[in-house]
mmCIF file of C-alpha atoms in Angstrom:
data_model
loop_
_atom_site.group_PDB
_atom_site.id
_atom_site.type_symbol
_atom_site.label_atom_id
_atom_site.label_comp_id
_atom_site.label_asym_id
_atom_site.label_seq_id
_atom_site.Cartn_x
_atom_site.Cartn_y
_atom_site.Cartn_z
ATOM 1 C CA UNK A 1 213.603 -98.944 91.060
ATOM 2 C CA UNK A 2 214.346 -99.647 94.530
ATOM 3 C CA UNK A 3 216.298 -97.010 96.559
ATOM 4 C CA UNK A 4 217.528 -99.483 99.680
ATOM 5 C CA UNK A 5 220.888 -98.177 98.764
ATOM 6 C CA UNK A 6 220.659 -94.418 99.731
ATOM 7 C CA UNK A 7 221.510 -93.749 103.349
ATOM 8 C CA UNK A 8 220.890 -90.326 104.670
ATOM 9 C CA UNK A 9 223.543 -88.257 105.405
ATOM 10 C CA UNK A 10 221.081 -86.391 107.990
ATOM 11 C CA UNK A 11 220.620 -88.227 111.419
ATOM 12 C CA UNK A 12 217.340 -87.936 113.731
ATOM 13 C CA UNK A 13 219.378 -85.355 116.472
ATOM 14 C CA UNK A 14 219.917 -83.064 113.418
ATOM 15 C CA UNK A 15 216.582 -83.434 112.406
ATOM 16 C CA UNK A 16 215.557 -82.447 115.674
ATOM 17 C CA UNK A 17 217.916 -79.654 115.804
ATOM 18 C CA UNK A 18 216.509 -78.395 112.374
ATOM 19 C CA UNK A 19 212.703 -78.168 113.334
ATOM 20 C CA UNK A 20 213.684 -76.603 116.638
ATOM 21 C CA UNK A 21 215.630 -73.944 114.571
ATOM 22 C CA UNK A 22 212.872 -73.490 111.718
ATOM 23 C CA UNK A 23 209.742 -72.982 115.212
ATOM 24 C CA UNK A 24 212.639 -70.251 116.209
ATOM 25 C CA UNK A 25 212.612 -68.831 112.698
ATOM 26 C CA UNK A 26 208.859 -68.845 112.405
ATOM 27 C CA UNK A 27 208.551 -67.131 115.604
ATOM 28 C CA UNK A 28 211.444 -64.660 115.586
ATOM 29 C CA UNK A 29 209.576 -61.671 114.047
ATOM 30 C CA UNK A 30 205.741 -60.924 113.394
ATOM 31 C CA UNK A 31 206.637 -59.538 109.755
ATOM 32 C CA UNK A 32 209.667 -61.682 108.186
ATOM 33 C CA UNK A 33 209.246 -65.367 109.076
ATOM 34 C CA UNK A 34 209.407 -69.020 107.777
ATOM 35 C CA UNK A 35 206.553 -69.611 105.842
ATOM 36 C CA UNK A 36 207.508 -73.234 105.689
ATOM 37 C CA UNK A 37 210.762 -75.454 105.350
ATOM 38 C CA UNK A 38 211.666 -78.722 104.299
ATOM 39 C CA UNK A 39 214.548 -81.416 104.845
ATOM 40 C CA UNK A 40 215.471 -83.515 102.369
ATOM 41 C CA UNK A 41 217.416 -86.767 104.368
ATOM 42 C CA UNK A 42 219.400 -88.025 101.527
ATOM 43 C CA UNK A 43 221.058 -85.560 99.969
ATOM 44 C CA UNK A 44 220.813 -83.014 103.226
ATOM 45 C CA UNK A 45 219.529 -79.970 101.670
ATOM 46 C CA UNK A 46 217.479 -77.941 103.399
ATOM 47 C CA UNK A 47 214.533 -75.748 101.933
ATOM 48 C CA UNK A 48 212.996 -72.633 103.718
ATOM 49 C CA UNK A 49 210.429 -69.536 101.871
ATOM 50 C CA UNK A 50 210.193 -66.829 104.139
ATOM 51 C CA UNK A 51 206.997 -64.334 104.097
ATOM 52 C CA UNK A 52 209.270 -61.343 102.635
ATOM 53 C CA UNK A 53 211.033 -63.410 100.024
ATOM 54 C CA UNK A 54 211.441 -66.485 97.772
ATOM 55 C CA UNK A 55 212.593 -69.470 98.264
ATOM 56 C CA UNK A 56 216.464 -70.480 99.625
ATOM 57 C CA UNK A 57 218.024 -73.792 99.578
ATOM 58 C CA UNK A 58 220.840 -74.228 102.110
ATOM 59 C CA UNK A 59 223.112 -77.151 102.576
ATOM 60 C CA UNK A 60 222.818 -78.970 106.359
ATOM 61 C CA UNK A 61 226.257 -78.444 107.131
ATOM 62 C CA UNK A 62 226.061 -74.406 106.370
ATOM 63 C CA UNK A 63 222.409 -74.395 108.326
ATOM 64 C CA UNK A 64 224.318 -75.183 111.852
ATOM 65 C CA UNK A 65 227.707 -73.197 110.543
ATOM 66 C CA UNK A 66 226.141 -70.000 110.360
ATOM 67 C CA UNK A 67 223.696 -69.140 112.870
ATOM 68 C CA UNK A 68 223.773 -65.911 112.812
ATOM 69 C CA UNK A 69 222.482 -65.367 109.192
ATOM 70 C CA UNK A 70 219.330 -65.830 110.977
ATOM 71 C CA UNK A 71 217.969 -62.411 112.595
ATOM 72 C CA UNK A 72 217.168 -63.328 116.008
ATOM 73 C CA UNK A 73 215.444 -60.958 118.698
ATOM 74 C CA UNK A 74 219.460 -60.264 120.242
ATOM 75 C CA UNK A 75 220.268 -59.466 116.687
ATOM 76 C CA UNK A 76 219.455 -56.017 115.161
ATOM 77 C CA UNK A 77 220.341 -55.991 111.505
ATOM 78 C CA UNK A 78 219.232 -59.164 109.118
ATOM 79 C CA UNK A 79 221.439 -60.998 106.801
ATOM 80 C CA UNK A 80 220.337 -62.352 103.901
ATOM 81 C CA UNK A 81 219.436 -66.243 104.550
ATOM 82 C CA UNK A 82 221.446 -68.103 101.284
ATOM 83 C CA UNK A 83 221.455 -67.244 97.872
ATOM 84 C CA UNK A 84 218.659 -69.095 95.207
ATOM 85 C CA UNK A 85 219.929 -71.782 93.501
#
């Protein structure tokens, strides 16, 4: 079945955006960090396992809403990432 007719609903500068935000996330601390993440293009959902935890799918749009779930060396307490789905 051919799939010409999906069109992504994530462009290449949010792409970008994304895999400069998951080398943060990898980076940000030496004992909770991404183990890997994926992007799906089409339907924009976004799929990160951290070393600490299991897996957490996250829309696109909520990825670049919320920053700060996302411990970051200026933040001092962690929130959790999403919920499993």
């Amino acid at each position: 079945m051919p799939l010409d007719h999906l069109q992504p609903v994530i462009d290449e500068d949010d792409t970008r955006a994304m895999l400069v935000e998951f080398a943060r996330l990898r980076t940000t601390d030496a004992t909770i960090y991404l183990r890997n993440g994926s992007i799906n293009c089409i339907n924009g959902i976004i799929g990160m396992t951290f070393s600490c935890v299991g897996a957490h799918y996250i829309d696109h749009k909520t990825f670049f809403e919320k920053p700060e779930t996302f411990a970051t060396p200026d933040h001092e307490e962690t929130v959790p990432v999403a919920s499993c789905i």
